[in-house]
Amino acid sequence: MTIEVIKPGLLSTVQDGGRFGQARFGVAPSGAMDVPALRLANTLVGNSATAAALELTLLGPVLRFQHEAVIAITGAEIDARVDAAALPMWRPLHLPAGTLLTLGGMRRGARSYIAFAGGLQVLPCLGSASTDVNAGIGRALRSGDELMSLAQALPAAFGACGRAHGPSWSLAPAHWFDLRSRPLRAVTGRHFHALDEASRLALFADEFRVASDSNRVGFRLQGTTLQLTQPLELISEAVDFGSVQLPPGGAPIVLMAEHPTTGGYPRIAQVAAVDLPYLAQHRPGDRLRFERIDAGHAERLLIEQERALDEMTAEIGRRLQ
């Protein structure tokens, strides 16, 4: 199946579950910023949860389908249309051959995902199809690109429903995409106690804003300037998605999916893995706060999320039969 890129959108990239096991070579995992949204989009079209799909940022692309396809769109609330008809999200959709799909601006959130039954066929690099713009692995979509996907027979649910776009059921997005104002849960980092007393309090009490130069490498935060009790001379240490570093200027940086694998700035906190999808949906200018939790609490929250995803995956599989 061939999908032609008519317009590329602001930043549309192929992403899968990530490129793991390469950190010792300085290669970050990359992959989807909002992993549950990617997993559910893939599950809705019958793919493996971490198959290659498209991650769209703020403004989506225009795509022409040369063959019939089954797709699903999840994540940020995006204006998706075929001709003048709006398409629903969080459900499998059948598109006939020749369909022109227009994905416009996002009403809420920053990143949407579109999965294609059969997955995108991309030559893997170091075990993953994920684009890492910062590392020069792959690139963002351009007008005239052609995406390839394995053609698949329609799931049984489509033949039984008699609907042009597929079954009428959909996922309730509130559990998987919720931008109601709430703190980002985080644990203290290795160098938290190197902050002065006022900064230790401010980190978990004051409000920050996502700066305009934030991207898939890191979110720069504007707001209260944080300070150390004294300068630190550090040897670079391992960092991860969600590590909160403090450069000399005092404005924290939260590392994101394309983060470097090591860093020499003080690591003052670590965003809980369960809240990384929520963080990834913040746009430049959005405000956020941190809530302090301990590592055990963070682990329990992640286990609960994984259990819920597994249960949802099983239920979707039953409905597609």
Short mmCIF file of N, CA, C and O in Angstrom, two decimals, residues 18-138:
data_model
loop_
_atom_site.label_atom_id
_atom_site.label_comp_id
_atom_site.label_asym_id
_atom_site.label_seq_id
_atom_site.Cartn_x
_atom_site.Cartn_y
_atom_site.Cartn_z
N GLY A 18 10.89 2.62 19.94
CA GLY A 18 12.16 3.20 20.36
C GLY A 18 13.37 2.34 20.01
O GLY A 18 13.25 1.17 19.65
N ARG A 19 14.51 2.96 20.10
CA ARG A 19 15.80 2.35 19.71
C ARG A 19 16.60 2.10 20.99
O ARG A 19 17.39 2.94 21.42
N PHE A 20 16.42 0.94 21.58
CA PHE A 20 17.03 0.68 22.88
C PHE A 20 18.31 -0.16 22.73
O PHE A 20 18.52 -0.84 21.73
N GLY A 21 19.15 -0.08 23.75
CA GLY A 21 20.38 -0.87 23.78
C GLY A 21 21.56 -0.22 23.09
O GLY A 21 22.61 -0.86 22.93
N GLN A 22 21.41 1.06 22.68
CA GLN A 22 22.50 1.73 21.96
C GLN A 22 23.08 2.91 22.73
O GLN A 22 23.90 3.66 22.20
N ALA A 23 22.67 3.08 23.99
CA ALA A 23 23.11 4.26 24.74
C ALA A 23 24.62 4.30 24.93
O ALA A 23 25.22 5.38 24.98
N ARG A 24 25.25 3.13 25.01
CA ARG A 24 26.70 3.11 25.21
C ARG A 24 27.44 3.69 24.00
O ARG A 24 28.61 4.05 24.09
N PHE A 25 26.73 3.80 22.87
CA PHE A 25 27.32 4.40 21.67
C PHE A 25 26.87 5.85 21.50
O PHE A 25 27.13 6.47 20.47
N GLY A 26 26.14 6.36 22.50
CA GLY A 26 25.68 7.74 22.43
C GLY A 26 24.40 7.92 21.64
O GLY A 26 24.06 9.05 21.26
N VAL A 27 23.66 6.84 21.38
CA VAL A 27 22.43 6.91 20.59
C VAL A 27 21.23 6.79 21.53
O VAL A 27 21.07 5.79 22.23
N ALA A 28 20.38 7.81 21.52
CA ALA A 28 19.21 7.83 22.40
C ALA A 28 18.11 6.91 21.87
O ALA A 28 18.10 6.56 20.68
N PRO A 29 17.15 6.51 22.70
CA PRO A 29 16.07 5.64 22.24
C PRO A 29 15.17 6.29 21.20
O PRO A 29 14.64 5.61 20.33
N SER A 30 14.97 7.61 21.27
CA SER A 30 14.00 8.28 20.41
C SER A 30 12.65 7.59 20.58
O SER A 30 12.24 7.29 21.68
N GLY A 31 11.92 7.31 19.50
CA GLY A 31 10.60 6.70 19.63
C GLY A 31 9.54 7.73 19.94
O GLY A 31 9.78 8.93 20.00
N ALA A 32 8.31 7.25 20.13
CA ALA A 32 7.17 8.13 20.37
C ALA A 32 7.33 8.90 21.67
O ALA A 32 7.80 8.37 22.68
N MET A 33 6.92 10.16 21.65
CA MET A 33 6.91 10.97 22.87
C MET A 33 5.76 10.55 23.79
O MET A 33 5.89 10.55 25.00
N ASP A 34 4.62 10.19 23.20
CA ASP A 34 3.46 9.73 23.96
C ASP A 34 3.27 8.25 23.63
O ASP A 34 2.56 7.89 22.69
N VAL A 35 3.92 7.39 24.40
CA VAL A 35 3.94 5.96 24.08
C VAL A 35 2.56 5.32 24.17
O VAL A 35 2.18 4.54 23.28
N PRO A 36 1.73 5.58 25.19
CA PRO A 36 0.40 4.96 25.19
C PRO A 36 -0.43 5.32 23.96
O PRO A 36 -1.15 4.47 23.43
N ALA A 37 -0.33 6.56 23.47
CA ALA A 37 -1.08 6.94 22.27
C ALA A 37 -0.62 6.14 21.07
O ALA A 37 -1.44 5.70 20.25
N LEU A 38 0.69 5.93 20.92
CA LEU A 38 1.21 5.10 19.83
C LEU A 38 0.72 3.67 19.97
O LEU A 38 0.25 3.06 18.99
N ARG A 39 0.81 3.11 21.15
CA ARG A 39 0.42 1.71 21.36
C ARG A 39 -1.05 1.50 21.05
O ARG A 39 -1.43 0.51 20.40
N LEU A 40 -1.90 2.42 21.48
CA LEU A 40 -3.33 2.25 21.26
C LEU A 40 -3.70 2.45 19.79
O LEU A 40 -4.58 1.75 19.26
N ALA A 41 -3.05 3.39 19.11
CA ALA A 41 -3.30 3.57 17.67
C ALA A 41 -2.97 2.29 16.93
O ALA A 41 -3.75 1.82 16.08
N ASN A 42 -1.83 1.69 17.23
CA ASN A 42 -1.45 0.44 16.58
C ASN A 42 -2.41 -0.69 16.91
O ASN A 42 -2.80 -1.48 16.04
N THR A 43 -2.80 -0.79 18.16
CA THR A 43 -3.71 -1.86 18.57
C THR A 43 -5.05 -1.75 17.85
O THR A 43 -5.65 -2.76 17.46
N LEU A 44 -5.52 -0.52 17.64
CA LEU A 44 -6.81 -0.30 16.99
C LEU A 44 -6.83 -0.78 15.53
O LEU A 44 -7.90 -1.02 14.98
N VAL A 45 -5.66 -0.88 14.91
CA VAL A 45 -5.62 -1.35 13.52
C VAL A 45 -5.04 -2.76 13.42
O VAL A 45 -4.75 -3.24 12.32
N GLY A 46 -4.85 -3.42 14.55
CA GLY A 46 -4.41 -4.80 14.54
C GLY A 46 -2.91 -5.00 14.45
O GLY A 46 -2.44 -6.12 14.22
N ASN A 47 -2.12 -3.94 14.63
CA ASN A 47 -0.66 -4.06 14.60
C ASN A 47 -0.12 -4.47 15.96
O ASN A 47 -0.82 -4.38 16.99
N SER A 48 1.16 -4.85 15.99
CA SER A 48 1.85 -4.95 17.27
C SER A 48 1.89 -3.56 17.90
O SER A 48 1.90 -2.53 17.19
N ALA A 49 1.93 -3.50 19.21
CA ALA A 49 1.77 -2.22 19.92
C ALA A 49 2.83 -1.19 19.57
O ALA A 49 2.57 0.01 19.62
N THR A 50 4.02 -1.65 19.21
CA THR A 50 5.12 -0.70 18.98
C THR A 50 5.52 -0.63 17.52
O THR A 50 6.63 -0.23 17.18
N ALA A 51 4.61 -0.98 16.60
CA ALA A 51 4.90 -0.89 15.17
C ALA A 51 5.13 0.56 14.75
O ALA A 51 4.71 1.50 15.44
N ALA A 52 5.79 0.75 13.63
CA ALA A 52 6.08 2.10 13.14
C ALA A 52 4.79 2.79 12.70
O ALA A 52 3.96 2.23 11.98
N ALA A 53 4.64 4.04 13.14
CA ALA A 53 3.49 4.88 12.81
C ALA A 53 4.00 6.31 12.63
O ALA A 53 5.20 6.56 12.68
N LEU A 54 3.08 7.24 12.41
CA LEU A 54 3.47 8.64 12.27
C LEU A 54 3.16 9.41 13.55
O LEU A 54 2.06 9.30 14.09
N GLU A 55 4.15 10.18 14.02
CA GLU A 55 3.93 11.14 15.09
C GLU A 55 3.82 12.52 14.45
O GLU A 55 4.70 12.94 13.69
N LEU A 56 2.74 13.23 14.74
CA LEU A 56 2.46 14.54 14.17
C LEU A 56 2.59 15.58 15.27
O LEU A 56 2.20 15.34 16.42
N THR A 57 3.14 16.75 14.94
CA THR A 57 3.38 17.79 15.93
C THR A 57 2.65 19.08 15.56
O THR A 57 2.95 19.68 14.52
N LEU A 58 1.65 19.45 16.35
CA LEU A 58 0.91 20.71 16.27
C LEU A 58 0.09 20.88 14.99
O LEU A 58 -1.05 21.32 15.04
N LEU A 59 0.64 20.55 13.83
CA LEU A 59 -0.07 20.66 12.57
C LEU A 59 0.23 19.43 11.72
O LEU A 59 1.39 19.13 11.44
N GLY A 60 -0.81 18.72 11.33
CA GLY A 60 -0.62 17.45 10.65
C GLY A 60 -0.45 17.58 9.14
O GLY A 60 -0.60 18.66 8.57
N PRO A 61 -0.16 16.46 8.47
CA PRO A 61 0.07 16.45 7.03
C PRO A 61 -1.22 16.24 6.23
O PRO A 61 -2.29 15.99 6.80
N VAL A 62 -1.09 16.32 4.92
CA VAL A 62 -2.14 15.91 3.99
C VAL A 62 -1.62 14.67 3.26
O VAL A 62 -0.53 14.70 2.68
N LEU A 63 -2.39 13.58 3.31
CA LEU A 63 -1.96 12.30 2.78
C LEU A 63 -2.98 11.78 1.76
O LEU A 63 -4.19 11.88 1.99
N ARG A 64 -2.48 11.20 0.65
CA ARG A 64 -3.36 10.56 -0.31
C ARG A 64 -3.09 9.05 -0.29
O ARG A 64 -1.95 8.62 -0.41
N PHE A 65 -4.17 8.28 -0.16
CA PHE A 65 -4.07 6.83 -0.08
C PHE A 65 -4.36 6.24 -1.46
O PHE A 65 -5.48 6.35 -1.97
N GLN A 66 -3.37 5.62 -2.04
CA GLN A 66 -3.54 5.05 -3.38
C GLN A 66 -4.27 3.71 -3.34
O GLN A 66 -4.73 3.22 -4.37
N HIS A 67 -4.35 3.11 -2.16
CA HIS A 67 -5.07 1.85 -1.97
C HIS A 67 -5.93 1.98 -0.72
O HIS A 67 -5.71 2.87 0.11
N GLU A 68 -6.91 1.10 -0.56
CA GLU A 68 -7.73 1.16 0.65
C GLU A 68 -6.85 0.87 1.87
O GLU A 68 -5.85 0.16 1.79
N ALA A 69 -7.25 1.45 2.98
CA ALA A 69 -6.42 1.34 4.19
C ALA A 69 -7.31 1.36 5.42
O ALA A 69 -8.44 1.85 5.40
N VAL A 70 -6.77 0.82 6.50
CA VAL A 70 -7.37 0.95 7.82
C VAL A 70 -6.40 1.73 8.68
O VAL A 70 -5.21 1.39 8.76
N ILE A 71 -6.89 2.81 9.28
CA ILE A 71 -6.04 3.68 10.10
C ILE A 71 -6.71 3.92 11.44
O ILE A 71 -7.88 3.63 11.64
N ALA A 72 -5.94 4.49 12.37
CA ALA A 72 -6.49 4.98 13.63
C ALA A 72 -5.68 6.19 14.04
O ALA A 72 -4.46 6.24 13.84
N ILE A 73 -6.36 7.19 14.62
CA ILE A 73 -5.72 8.43 15.04
C ILE A 73 -5.95 8.60 16.53
O ILE A 73 -7.08 8.51 17.01
N THR A 74 -4.88 8.82 17.28
CA THR A 74 -4.96 8.99 18.73
C THR A 74 -4.12 10.19 19.14
O THR A 74 -3.49 10.84 18.31
N GLY A 75 -4.08 10.45 20.44
CA GLY A 75 -3.23 11.53 20.96
C GLY A 75 -3.96 12.86 20.99
O GLY A 75 -5.15 12.92 21.32
N ALA A 76 -3.25 13.93 20.65
CA ALA A 76 -3.81 15.28 20.71
C ALA A 76 -5.02 15.41 19.80
O ALA A 76 -5.12 14.76 18.75
N GLU A 77 -5.96 16.26 20.20
CA GLU A 77 -7.19 16.48 19.43
C GLU A 77 -6.87 17.22 18.14
O GLU A 77 -6.59 18.42 18.16
N ILE A 78 -6.91 16.52 17.03
CA ILE A 78 -6.52 17.08 15.74
C ILE A 78 -7.73 17.13 14.82
O ILE A 78 -8.62 16.28 14.88
N ASP A 79 -7.76 18.14 13.96
CA ASP A 79 -8.81 18.27 12.96
C ASP A 79 -8.47 17.32 11.80
O ASP A 79 -7.55 17.58 11.02
N ALA A 80 -9.20 16.21 11.69
CA ALA A 80 -8.97 15.21 10.65
C ALA A 80 -10.18 15.16 9.74
O ALA A 80 -11.31 14.97 10.21
N ARG A 81 -9.95 15.30 8.43
CA ARG A 81 -11.07 15.38 7.49
C ARG A 81 -10.79 14.60 6.21
O ARG A 81 -9.65 14.53 5.74
N VAL A 82 -11.86 14.03 5.67
CA VAL A 82 -11.87 13.49 4.32
C VAL A 82 -12.91 14.30 3.57
O VAL A 82 -14.10 14.26 3.92
N ASP A 83 -12.47 15.05 2.57
CA ASP A 83 -13.33 16.06 1.94
C ASP A 83 -13.78 17.02 3.04
O ASP A 83 -12.97 17.52 3.79
N ALA A 84 -15.07 17.23 3.19
CA ALA A 84 -15.54 18.15 4.24
C ALA A 84 -15.97 17.41 5.50
O ALA A 84 -16.34 18.03 6.49
N ALA A 85 -15.88 16.08 5.47
CA ALA A 85 -16.38 15.28 6.60
C ALA A 85 -15.30 15.09 7.64
O ALA A 85 -14.18 14.66 7.33
N ALA A 86 -15.65 15.42 8.89
CA ALA A 86 -14.71 15.22 10.00
C ALA A 86 -14.64 13.75 10.36
O ALA A 86 -15.65 13.04 10.37
N LEU A 87 -13.43 13.28 10.65
CA LEU A 87 -13.23 11.89 11.05
C LEU A 87 -13.07 11.80 12.57
O LEU A 87 -12.43 12.66 13.19
N PRO A 88 -13.63 10.77 13.17
CA PRO A 88 -13.45 10.59 14.62
C PRO A 88 -12.07 10.02 14.94
O PRO A 88 -11.41 9.42 14.10
N MET A 89 -11.66 10.23 16.18
CA MET A 89 -10.41 9.68 16.67
C MET A 89 -10.69 8.49 17.57
O MET A 89 -11.83 8.18 17.90
N TRP A 90 -9.60 7.79 17.95
CA TRP A 90 -9.64 6.71 18.94
C TRP A 90 -10.53 5.55 18.49
O TRP A 90 -11.18 4.90 19.30
N ARG A 91 -10.54 5.26 17.18
CA ARG A 91 -11.27 4.12 16.66
C ARG A 91 -10.68 3.73 15.32
O ARG A 91 -10.05 4.55 14.65
N PRO A 92 -10.84 2.48 14.88
CA PRO A 92 -10.35 2.10 13.56
C PRO A 92 -11.23 2.70 12.47
O PRO A 92 -12.45 2.78 12.62
N LEU A 93 -10.60 3.12 11.37
CA LEU A 93 -11.31 3.76 10.27
C LEU A 93 -10.89 3.12 8.95
O LEU A 93 -9.70 2.90 8.71
N HIS A 94 -11.87 2.89 8.08
CA HIS A 94 -11.58 2.37 6.75
C HIS A 94 -11.58 3.53 5.77
O HIS A 94 -12.54 4.31 5.70
N LEU A 95 -10.51 3.65 4.98
CA LEU A 95 -10.41 4.67 3.95
C LEU A 95 -10.33 3.99 2.59
O LEU A 95 -9.43 3.18 2.35
N PRO A 96 -11.25 4.30 1.68
CA PRO A 96 -11.20 3.70 0.34
C PRO A 96 -9.99 4.19 -0.44
O PRO A 96 -9.39 5.22 -0.12
N ALA A 97 -9.62 3.46 -1.48
CA ALA A 97 -8.54 3.88 -2.37
C ALA A 97 -8.86 5.25 -2.95
O ALA A 97 -10.00 5.56 -3.29
N GLY A 98 -7.84 6.10 -3.02
CA GLY A 98 -8.00 7.45 -3.54
C GLY A 98 -8.34 8.49 -2.50
O GLY A 98 -8.43 9.69 -2.82
N THR A 99 -8.52 8.09 -1.25
CA THR A 99 -8.89 9.03 -0.19
C THR A 99 -7.80 10.08 0.02
O THR A 99 -6.61 9.77 0.08
N LEU A 100 -8.21 11.33 0.15
CA LEU A 100 -7.31 12.42 0.53
C LEU A 100 -7.62 12.77 1.98
O LEU A 100 -8.71 13.26 2.30
N LEU A 101 -6.69 12.49 2.87
CA LEU A 101 -6.85 12.73 4.31
C LEU A 101 -6.11 14.00 4.69
O LEU A 101 -4.90 14.11 4.49
N THR A 102 -6.86 14.96 5.23
CA THR A 102 -6.27 16.23 5.66
C THR A 102 -6.25 16.27 7.18
O THR A 102 -7.29 16.19 7.83
N LEU A 103 -5.06 16.36 7.73
CA LEU A 103 -4.87 16.45 9.18
C LEU A 103 -4.39 17.86 9.49
O LEU A 103 -3.29 18.25 9.11
N GLY A 104 -5.23 18.64 10.14
CA GLY A 104 -4.94 20.06 10.34
C GLY A 104 -4.32 20.36 11.68
O GLY A 104 -3.45 19.62 12.17
N GLY A 105 -4.77 21.44 12.31
CA GLY A 105 -4.22 21.87 13.58
C GLY A 105 -4.78 21.08 14.75
O GLY A 105 -5.82 20.42 14.64
N MET A 106 -4.06 21.13 15.85
CA MET A 106 -4.46 20.42 17.06
C MET A 106 -5.16 21.38 18.01
O MET A 106 -4.61 22.43 18.36
N ARG A 107 -6.38 21.04 18.40
CA ARG A 107 -7.16 21.90 19.28
C ARG A 107 -6.62 21.87 20.70
O ARG A 107 -6.63 22.88 21.40
N ARG A 108 -6.19 20.71 21.13
CA ARG A 108 -5.58 20.55 22.46
C ARG A 108 -4.44 19.55 22.33
O ARG A 108 -4.54 18.58 21.60
N GLY A 109 -3.38 19.78 23.08
CA GLY A 109 -2.25 18.89 23.03
C GLY A 109 -1.30 19.24 21.91
O GLY A 109 -1.50 20.20 21.15
N ALA A 110 -0.21 18.48 21.82
CA ALA A 110 0.87 18.81 20.89
C ALA A 110 1.22 17.70 19.92
O ALA A 110 1.86 17.96 18.90
N ARG A 111 0.81 16.44 20.21
CA ARG A 111 1.26 15.32 19.37
C ARG A 111 0.14 14.31 19.16
O ARG A 111 -0.44 13.79 20.12
N SER A 112 -0.14 14.07 17.87
CA SER A 112 -1.11 13.04 17.49
C SER A 112 -0.37 11.90 16.81
O SER A 112 0.76 12.07 16.32
N TYR A 113 -1.04 10.75 16.76
CA TYR A 113 -0.44 9.55 16.15
C TYR A 113 -1.43 8.95 15.16
O TYR A 113 -2.63 8.87 15.43
N ILE A 114 -0.92 8.54 14.00
CA ILE A 114 -1.73 7.86 13.01
C ILE A 114 -1.04 6.54 12.68
O ILE A 114 0.12 6.53 12.25
N ALA A 115 -1.75 5.45 12.94
CA ALA A 115 -1.24 4.11 12.66
C ALA A 115 -1.96 3.55 11.45
O ALA A 115 -3.13 3.86 11.19
N PHE A 116 -1.27 2.70 10.70
CA PHE A 116 -1.78 2.11 9.47
C PHE A 116 -1.75 0.58 9.62
O PHE A 116 -0.72 0.02 10.02
N ALA A 117 -2.86 -0.07 9.33
CA ALA A 117 -2.89 -1.53 9.41
C ALA A 117 -1.78 -2.10 8.53
O ALA A 117 -1.66 -1.76 7.36
N GLY A 118 -0.95 -2.94 9.11
CA GLY A 118 0.22 -3.47 8.43
C GLY A 118 1.50 -2.76 8.81
O GLY A 118 2.59 -3.27 8.56
N GLY A 119 1.36 -1.58 9.43
CA GLY A 119 2.54 -0.82 9.86
C GLY A 119 3.23 -0.15 8.69
O GLY A 119 3.04 -0.50 7.53
N LEU A 120 4.04 0.85 8.99
CA LEU A 120 4.85 1.51 7.97
C LEU A 120 6.10 0.69 7.73
O LEU A 120 6.76 0.23 8.67
N GLN A 121 6.44 0.51 6.46
CA GLN A 121 7.61 -0.28 6.09
C GLN A 121 8.81 0.66 5.92
O GLN A 121 8.92 1.36 4.91
N VAL A 122 9.64 0.71 6.93
CA VAL A 122 10.80 1.60 6.97
C VAL A 122 12.04 0.76 7.27
O VAL A 122 12.00 -0.10 8.17
N LEU A 123 13.10 0.99 6.52
CA LEU A 123 14.34 0.25 6.76
C LEU A 123 14.85 0.60 8.16
O LEU A 123 15.12 1.76 8.45
N PRO A 124 14.96 -0.38 9.06
CA PRO A 124 15.38 -0.06 10.43
C PRO A 124 16.84 0.37 10.50
O PRO A 124 17.66 -0.06 9.70
N CYS A 125 17.12 1.21 11.47
CA CYS A 125 18.50 1.63 11.77
C CYS A 125 18.76 1.30 13.23
O CYS A 125 18.05 1.78 14.12
N LEU A 126 19.75 0.47 13.49
CA LEU A 126 20.08 0.05 14.85
C LEU A 126 18.85 -0.52 15.55
O LEU A 126 18.59 -0.24 16.72
N GLY A 127 18.10 -1.31 14.81
CA GLY A 127 16.99 -2.05 15.41
C GLY A 127 15.69 -1.31 15.54
O GLY A 127 14.76 -1.82 16.17
N SER A 128 15.56 -0.12 14.96
CA SER A 128 14.33 0.66 15.12
C SER A 128 14.08 1.49 13.86
O SER A 128 15.02 1.93 13.19
N ALA A 129 12.79 1.72 13.59
CA ALA A 129 12.40 2.59 12.48
C ALA A 129 12.25 4.04 12.93
O ALA A 129 11.95 4.92 12.11
N SER A 130 12.47 4.33 14.20
CA SER A 130 12.23 5.67 14.72
C SER A 130 13.16 6.71 14.12
O SER A 130 14.36 6.49 13.97
N THR A 131 12.57 7.86 13.80
CA THR A 131 13.34 9.01 13.36
C THR A 131 13.94 9.70 14.58
O THR A 131 13.25 9.93 15.57
N ASP A 132 15.21 10.03 14.50
CA ASP A 132 15.89 10.84 15.52
C ASP A 132 16.46 12.05 14.80
O ASP A 132 17.55 12.01 14.23
N VAL A 133 15.70 13.13 14.77
CA VAL A 133 16.09 14.33 14.02
C VAL A 133 17.41 14.87 14.53
O VAL A 133 18.29 15.25 13.76
N ASN A 134 17.58 14.87 15.83
CA ASN A 134 18.79 15.43 16.43
C ASN A 134 20.03 14.65 16.04
O ASN A 134 21.11 15.23 15.84
N ALA A 135 19.91 13.33 15.90
CA ALA A 135 21.04 12.48 15.57
C ALA A 135 21.20 12.27 14.07
O ALA A 135 22.14 11.61 13.62
N GLY A 136 20.27 12.78 13.28
CA GLY A 136 20.34 12.60 11.84
C GLY A 136 19.97 11.20 11.39
O GLY A 136 20.38 10.76 10.31
N ILE A 137 19.17 10.49 12.18
CA ILE A 137 18.68 9.17 11.80
C ILE A 137 17.27 9.36 11.23
O ILE A 137 16.33 9.66 11.96
N GLY A 138 17.13 9.23 9.92
CA GLY A 138 15.87 9.55 9.28
C GLY A 138 15.66 11.05 9.23
O GLY A 138 16.55 11.85 9.57
#
